[in-house]
mmCIF file with all atom_site columns, C-alpha atoms in Angstrom:
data_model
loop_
_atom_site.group_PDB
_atom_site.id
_atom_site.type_symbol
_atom_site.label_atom_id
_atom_site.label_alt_id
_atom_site.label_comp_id
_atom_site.label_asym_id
_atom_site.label_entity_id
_atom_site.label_seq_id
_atom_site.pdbx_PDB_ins_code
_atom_site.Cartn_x
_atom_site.Cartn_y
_atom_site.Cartn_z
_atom_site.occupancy
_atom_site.B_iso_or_equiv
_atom_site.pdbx_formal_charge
_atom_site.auth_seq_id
_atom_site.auth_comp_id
_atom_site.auth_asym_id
_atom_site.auth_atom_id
_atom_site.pdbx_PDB_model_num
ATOM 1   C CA . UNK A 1 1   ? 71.927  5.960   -11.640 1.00 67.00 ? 5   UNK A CA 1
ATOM 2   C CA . UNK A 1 2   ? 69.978  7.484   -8.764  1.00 73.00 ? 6   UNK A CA 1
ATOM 3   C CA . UNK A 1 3   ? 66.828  4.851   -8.350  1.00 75.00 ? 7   UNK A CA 1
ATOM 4   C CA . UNK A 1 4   ? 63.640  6.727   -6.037  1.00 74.00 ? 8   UNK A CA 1
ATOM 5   C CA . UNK A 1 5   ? 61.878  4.287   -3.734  1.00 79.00 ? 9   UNK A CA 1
ATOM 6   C CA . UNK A 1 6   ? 58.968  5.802   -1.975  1.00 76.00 ? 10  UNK A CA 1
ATOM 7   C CA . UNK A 1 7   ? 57.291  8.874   -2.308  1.00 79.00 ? 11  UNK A CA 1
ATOM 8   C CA . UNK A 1 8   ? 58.178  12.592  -1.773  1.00 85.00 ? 12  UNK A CA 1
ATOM 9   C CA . UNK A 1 9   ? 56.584  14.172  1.204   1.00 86.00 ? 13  UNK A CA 1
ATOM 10  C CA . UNK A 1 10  ? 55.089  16.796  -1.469  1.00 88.00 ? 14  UNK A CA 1
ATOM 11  C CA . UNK A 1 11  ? 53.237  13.784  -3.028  1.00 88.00 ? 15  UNK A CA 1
ATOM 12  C CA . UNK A 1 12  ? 52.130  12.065  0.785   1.00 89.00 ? 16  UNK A CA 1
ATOM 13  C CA . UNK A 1 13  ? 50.588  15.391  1.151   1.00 92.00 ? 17  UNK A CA 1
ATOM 14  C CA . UNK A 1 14  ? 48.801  16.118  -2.283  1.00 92.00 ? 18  UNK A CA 1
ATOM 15  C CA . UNK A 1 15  ? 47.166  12.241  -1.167  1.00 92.00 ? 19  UNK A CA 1
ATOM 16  C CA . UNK A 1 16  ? 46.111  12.678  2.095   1.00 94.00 ? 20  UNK A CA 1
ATOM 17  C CA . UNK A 1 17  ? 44.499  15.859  0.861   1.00 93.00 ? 21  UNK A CA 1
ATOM 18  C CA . UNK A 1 18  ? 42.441  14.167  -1.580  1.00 94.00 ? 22  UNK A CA 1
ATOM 19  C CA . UNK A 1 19  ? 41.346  11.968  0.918   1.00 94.00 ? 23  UNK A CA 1
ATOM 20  C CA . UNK A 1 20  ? 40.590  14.240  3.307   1.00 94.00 ? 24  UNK A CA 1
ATOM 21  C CA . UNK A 1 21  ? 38.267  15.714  0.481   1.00 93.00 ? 25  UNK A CA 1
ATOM 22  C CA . UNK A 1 22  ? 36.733  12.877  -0.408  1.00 90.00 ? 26  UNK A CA 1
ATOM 23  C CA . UNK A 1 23  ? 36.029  11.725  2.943   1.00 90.00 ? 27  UNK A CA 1
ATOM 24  C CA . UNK A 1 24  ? 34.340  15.146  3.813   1.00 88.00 ? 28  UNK A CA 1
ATOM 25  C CA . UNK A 1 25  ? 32.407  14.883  0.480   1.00 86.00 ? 29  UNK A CA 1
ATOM 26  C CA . UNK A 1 26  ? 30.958  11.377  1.462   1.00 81.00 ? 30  UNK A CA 1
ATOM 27  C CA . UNK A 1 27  ? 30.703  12.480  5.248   1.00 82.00 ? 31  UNK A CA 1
ATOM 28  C CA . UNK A 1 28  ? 28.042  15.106  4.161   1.00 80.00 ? 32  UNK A CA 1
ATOM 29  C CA . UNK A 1 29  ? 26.362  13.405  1.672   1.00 75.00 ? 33  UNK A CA 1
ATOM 30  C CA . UNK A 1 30  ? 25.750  9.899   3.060   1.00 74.00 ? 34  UNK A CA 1
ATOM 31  C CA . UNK A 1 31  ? 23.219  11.423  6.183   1.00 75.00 ? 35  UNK A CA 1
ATOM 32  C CA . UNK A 1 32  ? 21.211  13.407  4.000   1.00 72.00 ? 36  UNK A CA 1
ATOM 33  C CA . UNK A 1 33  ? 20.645  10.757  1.432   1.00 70.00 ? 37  UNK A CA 1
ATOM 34  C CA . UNK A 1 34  ? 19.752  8.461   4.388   1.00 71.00 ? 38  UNK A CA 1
ATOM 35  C CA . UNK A 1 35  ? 17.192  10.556  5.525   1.00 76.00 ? 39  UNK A CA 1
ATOM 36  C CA . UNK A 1 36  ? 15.889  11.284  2.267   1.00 78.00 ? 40  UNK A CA 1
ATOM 37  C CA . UNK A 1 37  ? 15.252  7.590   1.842   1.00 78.00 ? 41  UNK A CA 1
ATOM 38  C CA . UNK A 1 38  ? 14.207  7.179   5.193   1.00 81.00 ? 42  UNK A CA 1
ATOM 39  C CA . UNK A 1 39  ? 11.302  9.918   4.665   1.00 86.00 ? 43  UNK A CA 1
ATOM 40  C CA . UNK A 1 40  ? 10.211  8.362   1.098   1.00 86.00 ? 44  UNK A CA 1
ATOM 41  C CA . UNK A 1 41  ? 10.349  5.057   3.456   1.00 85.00 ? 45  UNK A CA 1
ATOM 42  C CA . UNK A 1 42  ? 8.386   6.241   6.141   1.00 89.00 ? 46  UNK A CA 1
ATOM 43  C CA . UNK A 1 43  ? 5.786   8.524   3.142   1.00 90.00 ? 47  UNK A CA 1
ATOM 44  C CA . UNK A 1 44  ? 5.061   5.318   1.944   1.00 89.00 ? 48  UNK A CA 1
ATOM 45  C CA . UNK A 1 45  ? 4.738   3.346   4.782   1.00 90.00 ? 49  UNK A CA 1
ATOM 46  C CA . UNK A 1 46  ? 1.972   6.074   5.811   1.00 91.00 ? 50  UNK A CA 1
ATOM 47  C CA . UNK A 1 47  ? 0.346   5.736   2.896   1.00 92.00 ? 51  UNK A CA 1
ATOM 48  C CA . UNK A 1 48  ? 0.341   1.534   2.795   1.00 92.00 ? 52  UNK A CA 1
ATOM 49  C CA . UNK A 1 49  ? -0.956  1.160   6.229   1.00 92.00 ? 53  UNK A CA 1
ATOM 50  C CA . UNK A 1 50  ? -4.095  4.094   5.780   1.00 93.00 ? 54  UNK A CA 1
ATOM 51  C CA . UNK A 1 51  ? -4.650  2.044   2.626   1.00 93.00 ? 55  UNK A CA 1
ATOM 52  C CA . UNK A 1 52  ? -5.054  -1.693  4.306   1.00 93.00 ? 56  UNK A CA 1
ATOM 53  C CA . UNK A 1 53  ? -6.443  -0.021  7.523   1.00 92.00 ? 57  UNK A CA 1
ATOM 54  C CA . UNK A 1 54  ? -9.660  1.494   5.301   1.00 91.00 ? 58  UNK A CA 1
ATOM 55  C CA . UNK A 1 55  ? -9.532  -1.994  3.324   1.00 92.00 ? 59  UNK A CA 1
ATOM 56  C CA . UNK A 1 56  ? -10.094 -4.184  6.589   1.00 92.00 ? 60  UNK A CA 1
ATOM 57  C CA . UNK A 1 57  ? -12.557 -0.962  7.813   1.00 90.00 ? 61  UNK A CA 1
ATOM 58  C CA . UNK A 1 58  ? -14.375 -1.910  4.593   1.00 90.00 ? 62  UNK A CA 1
ATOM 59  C CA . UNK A 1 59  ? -14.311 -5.652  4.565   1.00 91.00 ? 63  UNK A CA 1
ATOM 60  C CA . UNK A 1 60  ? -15.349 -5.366  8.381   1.00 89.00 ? 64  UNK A CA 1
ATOM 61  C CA . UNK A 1 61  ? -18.955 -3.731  6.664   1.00 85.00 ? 65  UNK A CA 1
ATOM 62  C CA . UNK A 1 62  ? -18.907 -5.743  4.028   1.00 86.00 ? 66  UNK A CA 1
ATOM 63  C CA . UNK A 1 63  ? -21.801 -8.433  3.036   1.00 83.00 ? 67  UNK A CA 1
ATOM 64  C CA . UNK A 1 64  ? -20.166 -11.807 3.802   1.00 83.00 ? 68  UNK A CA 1
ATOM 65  C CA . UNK A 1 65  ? -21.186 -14.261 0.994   1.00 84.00 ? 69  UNK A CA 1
ATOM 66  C CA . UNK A 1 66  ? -20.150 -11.312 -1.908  1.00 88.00 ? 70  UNK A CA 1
ATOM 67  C CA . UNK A 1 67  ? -16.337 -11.119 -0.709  1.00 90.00 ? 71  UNK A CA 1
ATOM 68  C CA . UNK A 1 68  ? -14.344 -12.650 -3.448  1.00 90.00 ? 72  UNK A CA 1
ATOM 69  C CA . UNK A 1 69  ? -10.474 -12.880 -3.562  1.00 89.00 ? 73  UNK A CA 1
ATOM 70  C CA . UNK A 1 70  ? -7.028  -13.973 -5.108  1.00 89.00 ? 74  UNK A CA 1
ATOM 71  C CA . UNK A 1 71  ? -3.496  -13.503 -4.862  1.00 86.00 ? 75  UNK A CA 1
ATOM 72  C CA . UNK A 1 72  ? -3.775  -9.778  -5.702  1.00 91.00 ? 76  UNK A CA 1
ATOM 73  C CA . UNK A 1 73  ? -7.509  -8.337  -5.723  1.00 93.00 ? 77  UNK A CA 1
ATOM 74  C CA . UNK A 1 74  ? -10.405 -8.573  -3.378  1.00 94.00 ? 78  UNK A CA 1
ATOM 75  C CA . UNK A 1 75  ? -13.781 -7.024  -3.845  1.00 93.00 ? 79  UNK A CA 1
ATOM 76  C CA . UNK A 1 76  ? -16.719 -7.182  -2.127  1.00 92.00 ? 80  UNK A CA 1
ATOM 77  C CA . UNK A 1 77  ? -20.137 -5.524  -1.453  1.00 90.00 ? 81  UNK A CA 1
ATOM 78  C CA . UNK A 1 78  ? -19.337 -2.429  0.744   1.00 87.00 ? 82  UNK A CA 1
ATOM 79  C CA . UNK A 1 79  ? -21.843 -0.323  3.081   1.00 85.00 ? 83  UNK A CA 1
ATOM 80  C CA . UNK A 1 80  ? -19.048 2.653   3.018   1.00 81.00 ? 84  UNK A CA 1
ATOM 81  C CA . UNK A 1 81  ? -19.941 5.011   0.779   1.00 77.00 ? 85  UNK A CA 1
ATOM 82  C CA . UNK A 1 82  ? -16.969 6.394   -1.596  1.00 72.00 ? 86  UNK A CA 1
ATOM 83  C CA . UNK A 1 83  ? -17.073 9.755   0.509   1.00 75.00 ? 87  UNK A CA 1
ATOM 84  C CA . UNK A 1 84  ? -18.999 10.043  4.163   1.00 73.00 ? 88  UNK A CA 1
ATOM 85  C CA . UNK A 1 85  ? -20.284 7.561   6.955   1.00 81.00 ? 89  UNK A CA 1
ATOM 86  C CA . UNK A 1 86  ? -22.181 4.412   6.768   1.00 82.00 ? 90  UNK A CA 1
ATOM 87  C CA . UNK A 1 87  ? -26.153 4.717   6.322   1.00 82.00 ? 91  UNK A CA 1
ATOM 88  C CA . UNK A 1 88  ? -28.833 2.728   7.564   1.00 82.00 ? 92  UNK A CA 1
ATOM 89  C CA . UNK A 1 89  ? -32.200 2.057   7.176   1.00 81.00 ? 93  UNK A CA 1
ATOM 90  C CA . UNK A 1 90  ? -35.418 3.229   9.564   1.00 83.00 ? 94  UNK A CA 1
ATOM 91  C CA . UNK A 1 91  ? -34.627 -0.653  11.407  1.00 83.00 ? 95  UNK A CA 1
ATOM 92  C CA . UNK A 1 92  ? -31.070 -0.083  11.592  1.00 81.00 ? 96  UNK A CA 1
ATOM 93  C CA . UNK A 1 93  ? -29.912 -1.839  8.967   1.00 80.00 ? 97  UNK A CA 1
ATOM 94  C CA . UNK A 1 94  ? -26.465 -1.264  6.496   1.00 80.00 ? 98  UNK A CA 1
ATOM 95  C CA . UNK A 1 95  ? -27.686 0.203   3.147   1.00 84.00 ? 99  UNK A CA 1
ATOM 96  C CA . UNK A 1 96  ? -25.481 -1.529  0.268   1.00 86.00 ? 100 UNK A CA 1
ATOM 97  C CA . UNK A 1 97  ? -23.502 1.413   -1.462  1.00 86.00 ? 101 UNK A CA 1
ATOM 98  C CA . UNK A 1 98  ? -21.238 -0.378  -4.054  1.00 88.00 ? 102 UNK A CA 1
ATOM 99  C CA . UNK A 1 99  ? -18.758 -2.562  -4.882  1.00 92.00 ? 103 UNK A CA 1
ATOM 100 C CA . UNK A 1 100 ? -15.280 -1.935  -4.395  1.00 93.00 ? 104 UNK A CA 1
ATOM 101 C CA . UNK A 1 101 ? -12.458 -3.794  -5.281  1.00 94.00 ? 105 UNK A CA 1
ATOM 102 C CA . UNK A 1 102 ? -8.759  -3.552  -4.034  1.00 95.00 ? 106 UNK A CA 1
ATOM 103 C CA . UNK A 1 103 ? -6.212  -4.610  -6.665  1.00 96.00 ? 107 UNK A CA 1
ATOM 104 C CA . UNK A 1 104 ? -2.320  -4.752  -7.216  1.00 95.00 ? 108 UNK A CA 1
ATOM 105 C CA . UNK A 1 105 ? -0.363  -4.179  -9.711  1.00 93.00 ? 109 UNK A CA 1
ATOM 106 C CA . UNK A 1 106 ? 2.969   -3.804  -8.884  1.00 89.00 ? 110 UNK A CA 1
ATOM 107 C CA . UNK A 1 107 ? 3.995   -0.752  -7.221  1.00 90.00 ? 111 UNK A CA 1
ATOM 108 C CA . UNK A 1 108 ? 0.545   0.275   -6.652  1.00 93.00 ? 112 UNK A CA 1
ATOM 109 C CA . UNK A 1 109 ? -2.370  -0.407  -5.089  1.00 95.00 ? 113 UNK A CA 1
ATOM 110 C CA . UNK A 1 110 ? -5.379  0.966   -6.594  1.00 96.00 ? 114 UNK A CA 1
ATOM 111 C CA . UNK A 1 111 ? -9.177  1.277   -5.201  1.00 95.00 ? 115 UNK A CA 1
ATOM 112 C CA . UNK A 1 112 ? -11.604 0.759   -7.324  1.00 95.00 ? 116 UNK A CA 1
ATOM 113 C CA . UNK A 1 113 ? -15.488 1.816   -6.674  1.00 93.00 ? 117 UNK A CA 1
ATOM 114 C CA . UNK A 1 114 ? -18.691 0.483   -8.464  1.00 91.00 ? 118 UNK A CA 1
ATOM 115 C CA . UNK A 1 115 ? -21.296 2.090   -7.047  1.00 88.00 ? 119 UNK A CA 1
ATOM 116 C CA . UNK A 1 116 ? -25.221 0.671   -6.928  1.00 84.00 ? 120 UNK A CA 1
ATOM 117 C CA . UNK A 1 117 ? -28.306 1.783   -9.483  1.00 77.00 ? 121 UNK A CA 1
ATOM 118 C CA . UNK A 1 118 ? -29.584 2.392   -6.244  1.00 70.00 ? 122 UNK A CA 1
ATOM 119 C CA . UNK A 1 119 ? -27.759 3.634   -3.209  1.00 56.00 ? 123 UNK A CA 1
ATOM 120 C CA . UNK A 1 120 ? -30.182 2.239   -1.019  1.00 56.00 ? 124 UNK A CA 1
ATOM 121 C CA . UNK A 1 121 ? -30.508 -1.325  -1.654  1.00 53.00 ? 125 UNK A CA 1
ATOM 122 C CA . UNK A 1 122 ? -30.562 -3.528  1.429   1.00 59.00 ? 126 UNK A CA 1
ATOM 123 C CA . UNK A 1 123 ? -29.085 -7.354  1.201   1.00 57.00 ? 127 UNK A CA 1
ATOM 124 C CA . UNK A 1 124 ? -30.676 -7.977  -2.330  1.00 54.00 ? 128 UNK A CA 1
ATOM 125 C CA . UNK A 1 125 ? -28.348 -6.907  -4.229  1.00 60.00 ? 129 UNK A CA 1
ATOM 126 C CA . UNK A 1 126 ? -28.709 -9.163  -7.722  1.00 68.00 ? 130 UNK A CA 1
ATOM 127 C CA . UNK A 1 127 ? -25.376 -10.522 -9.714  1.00 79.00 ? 131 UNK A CA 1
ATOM 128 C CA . UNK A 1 128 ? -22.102 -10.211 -8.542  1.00 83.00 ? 132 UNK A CA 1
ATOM 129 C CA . UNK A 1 129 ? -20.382 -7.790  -11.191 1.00 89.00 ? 133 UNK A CA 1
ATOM 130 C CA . UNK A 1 130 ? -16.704 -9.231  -12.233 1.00 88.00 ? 134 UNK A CA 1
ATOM 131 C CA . UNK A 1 131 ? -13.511 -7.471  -11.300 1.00 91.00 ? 135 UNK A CA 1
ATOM 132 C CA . UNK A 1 132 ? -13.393 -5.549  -15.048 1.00 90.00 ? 136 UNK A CA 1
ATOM 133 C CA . UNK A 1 133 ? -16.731 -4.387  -14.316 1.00 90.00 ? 137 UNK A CA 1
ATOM 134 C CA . UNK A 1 134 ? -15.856 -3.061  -10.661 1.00 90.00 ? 138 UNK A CA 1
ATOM 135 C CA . UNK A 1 135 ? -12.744 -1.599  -12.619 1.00 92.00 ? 139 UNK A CA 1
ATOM 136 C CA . UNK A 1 136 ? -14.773 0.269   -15.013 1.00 91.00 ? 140 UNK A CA 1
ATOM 137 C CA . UNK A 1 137 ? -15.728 2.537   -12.255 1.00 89.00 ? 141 UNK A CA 1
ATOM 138 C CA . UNK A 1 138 ? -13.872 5.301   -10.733 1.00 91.00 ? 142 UNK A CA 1
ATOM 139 C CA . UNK A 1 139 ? -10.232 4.417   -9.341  1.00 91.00 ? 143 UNK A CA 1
ATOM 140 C CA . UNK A 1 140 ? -8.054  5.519   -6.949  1.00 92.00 ? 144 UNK A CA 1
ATOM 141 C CA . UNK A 1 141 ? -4.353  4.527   -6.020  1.00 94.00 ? 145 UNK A CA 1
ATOM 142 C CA . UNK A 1 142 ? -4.436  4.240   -2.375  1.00 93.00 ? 146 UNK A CA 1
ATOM 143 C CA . UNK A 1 143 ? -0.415  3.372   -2.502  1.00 93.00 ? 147 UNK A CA 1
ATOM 144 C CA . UNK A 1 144 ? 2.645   3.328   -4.098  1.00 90.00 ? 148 UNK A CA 1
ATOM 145 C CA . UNK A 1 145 ? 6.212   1.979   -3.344  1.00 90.00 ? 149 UNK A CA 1
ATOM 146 C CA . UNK A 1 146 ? 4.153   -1.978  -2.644  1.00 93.00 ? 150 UNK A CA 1
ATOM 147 C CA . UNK A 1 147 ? 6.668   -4.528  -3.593  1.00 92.00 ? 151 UNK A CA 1
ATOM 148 C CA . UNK A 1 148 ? 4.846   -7.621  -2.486  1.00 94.00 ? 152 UNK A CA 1
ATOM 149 C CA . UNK A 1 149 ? 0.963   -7.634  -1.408  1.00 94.00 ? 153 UNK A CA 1
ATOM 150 C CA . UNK A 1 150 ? -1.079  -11.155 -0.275  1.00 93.00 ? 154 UNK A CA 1
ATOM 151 C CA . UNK A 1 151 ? -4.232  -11.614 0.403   1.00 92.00 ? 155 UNK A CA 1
ATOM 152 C CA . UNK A 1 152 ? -4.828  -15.181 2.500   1.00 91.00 ? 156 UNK A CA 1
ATOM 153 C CA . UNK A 1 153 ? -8.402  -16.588 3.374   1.00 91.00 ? 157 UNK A CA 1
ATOM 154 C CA . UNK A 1 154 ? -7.937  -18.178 6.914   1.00 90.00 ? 158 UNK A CA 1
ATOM 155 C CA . UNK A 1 155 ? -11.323 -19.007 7.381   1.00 88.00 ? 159 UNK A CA 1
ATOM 156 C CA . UNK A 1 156 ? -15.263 -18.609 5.814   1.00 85.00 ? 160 UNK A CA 1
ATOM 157 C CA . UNK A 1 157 ? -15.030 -14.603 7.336   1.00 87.00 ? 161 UNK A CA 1
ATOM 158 C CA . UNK A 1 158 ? -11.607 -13.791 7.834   1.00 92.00 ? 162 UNK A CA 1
ATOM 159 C CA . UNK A 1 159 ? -8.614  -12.461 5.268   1.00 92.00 ? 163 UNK A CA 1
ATOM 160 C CA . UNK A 1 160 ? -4.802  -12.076 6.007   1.00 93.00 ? 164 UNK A CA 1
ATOM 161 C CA . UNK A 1 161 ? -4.350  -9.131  3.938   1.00 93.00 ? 165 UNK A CA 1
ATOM 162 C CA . UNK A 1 162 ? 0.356   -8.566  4.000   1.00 94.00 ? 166 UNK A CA 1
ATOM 163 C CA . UNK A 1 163 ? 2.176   -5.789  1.970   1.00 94.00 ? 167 UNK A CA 1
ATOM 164 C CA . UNK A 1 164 ? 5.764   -4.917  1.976   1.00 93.00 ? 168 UNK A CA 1
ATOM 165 C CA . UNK A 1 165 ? 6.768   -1.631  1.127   1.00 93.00 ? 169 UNK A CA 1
ATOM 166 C CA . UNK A 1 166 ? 10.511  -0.703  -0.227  1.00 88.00 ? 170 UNK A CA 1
ATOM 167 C CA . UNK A 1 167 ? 12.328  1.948   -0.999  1.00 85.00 ? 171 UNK A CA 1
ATOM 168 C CA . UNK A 1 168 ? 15.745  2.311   -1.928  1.00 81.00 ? 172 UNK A CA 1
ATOM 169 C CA . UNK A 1 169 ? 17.577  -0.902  0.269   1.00 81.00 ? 173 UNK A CA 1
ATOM 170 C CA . UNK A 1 170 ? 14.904  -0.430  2.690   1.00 82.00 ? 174 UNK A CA 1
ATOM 171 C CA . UNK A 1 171 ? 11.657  -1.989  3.698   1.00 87.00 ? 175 UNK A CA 1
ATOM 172 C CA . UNK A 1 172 ? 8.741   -2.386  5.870   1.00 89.00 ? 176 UNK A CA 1
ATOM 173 C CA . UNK A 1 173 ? 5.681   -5.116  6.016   1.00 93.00 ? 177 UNK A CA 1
ATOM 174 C CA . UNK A 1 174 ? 2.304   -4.832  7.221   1.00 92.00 ? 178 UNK A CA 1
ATOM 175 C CA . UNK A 1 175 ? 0.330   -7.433  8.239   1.00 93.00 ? 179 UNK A CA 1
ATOM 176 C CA . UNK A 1 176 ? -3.518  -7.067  9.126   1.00 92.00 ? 180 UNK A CA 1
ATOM 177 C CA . UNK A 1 177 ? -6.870  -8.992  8.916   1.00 91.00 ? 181 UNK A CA 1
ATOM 178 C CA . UNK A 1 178 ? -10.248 -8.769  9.032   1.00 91.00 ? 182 UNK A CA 1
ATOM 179 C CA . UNK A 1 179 ? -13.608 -10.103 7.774   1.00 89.00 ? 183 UNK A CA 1
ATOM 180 C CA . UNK A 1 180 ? -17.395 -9.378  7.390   1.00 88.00 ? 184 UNK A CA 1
ATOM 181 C CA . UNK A 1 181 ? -19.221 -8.504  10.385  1.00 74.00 ? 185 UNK A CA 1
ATOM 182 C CA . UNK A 1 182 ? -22.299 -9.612  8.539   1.00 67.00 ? 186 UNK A CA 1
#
């Protein structure tokens, strides 16, 4: 009896096609899912950084003794407006527009806007509403994609405010900070 050891040169050839295939198959697929991810990566990195750059812009005109924060929400008295340019009064004073808060709930960060009786109320501005009340108002997601988001008070003015964005097996953190200017 006639024992075969080894393949035929027919069957060395059938495998080295397949591979061949397969490795052209994952040769043209692997870049373009890497750049898909790293375009989702860099969308939402975009989006993250506008979001804590108009956050610090806004805590930077905030009124100092209404910022209140945790973990993973800040609000505070604002002098931005929801839409337009800071206003000020006939001695150049910040009119107080509303309360805004900044909140996350994992993968988003949301803005939230509460905005005065009266849009041009100087530094009386009464009670301190509660987060659910400055949620009640209108609400924006400023971004998506967050996977982790801090806010730190270093000192009596001044917030570490981190994020970390992911997508896919990648990543990218932000770090900024700011406090009232008031």
């Amino acid at each position: 009896m006639l024992v075969r050891r080894g393949m035929s040169l027919v069957e060395v050839m059938v495998y080295c096609l397949l591979l061949a295939l397969f490795s052209a198959i994952a040769f043209v697929s692997l870049p373009g899912r890497a750049t898909r991810t790293t375009q989702e990566l860099q969308d939402a990195t975009s989006q993250a950084s506008l979001a804590l750059t108009r956050l610090v812009g806004e805590l930077d005109n905030s009124l100092a003794n209404t910022v209140t924060s945790d973990e993973r929400s800040i609000y505070f008295l604002s002098a931005t407006p929801e839409k337009g340019r800071l206003r000020y009064d006939s001695e150049g004073e910040l009119l107080w527009q509303g309360w805004v808060a900044y909140v996350y709930d994992k993968p988003t960060l949301t803005r939230y806007w509460l905005p005065l009786a009266s849009e041009s109320v100087k530094s009386g501005v009464g009670k301190t509403p509660s987060l659910d009340q400055i949620r009640s108002g209108r609400s924006r997601v400023v971004a998506r994609g967050v996977t982790y988001f801090s806010i730190t008070r270093e000192s009596t003015s001044f917030w570490v405010i981190q994020a970390r964005v992911e997508v896919g097996a990648a990543f990218h953190r932000l770090r900024t900070g700011g406090g009232p200017r008031r």
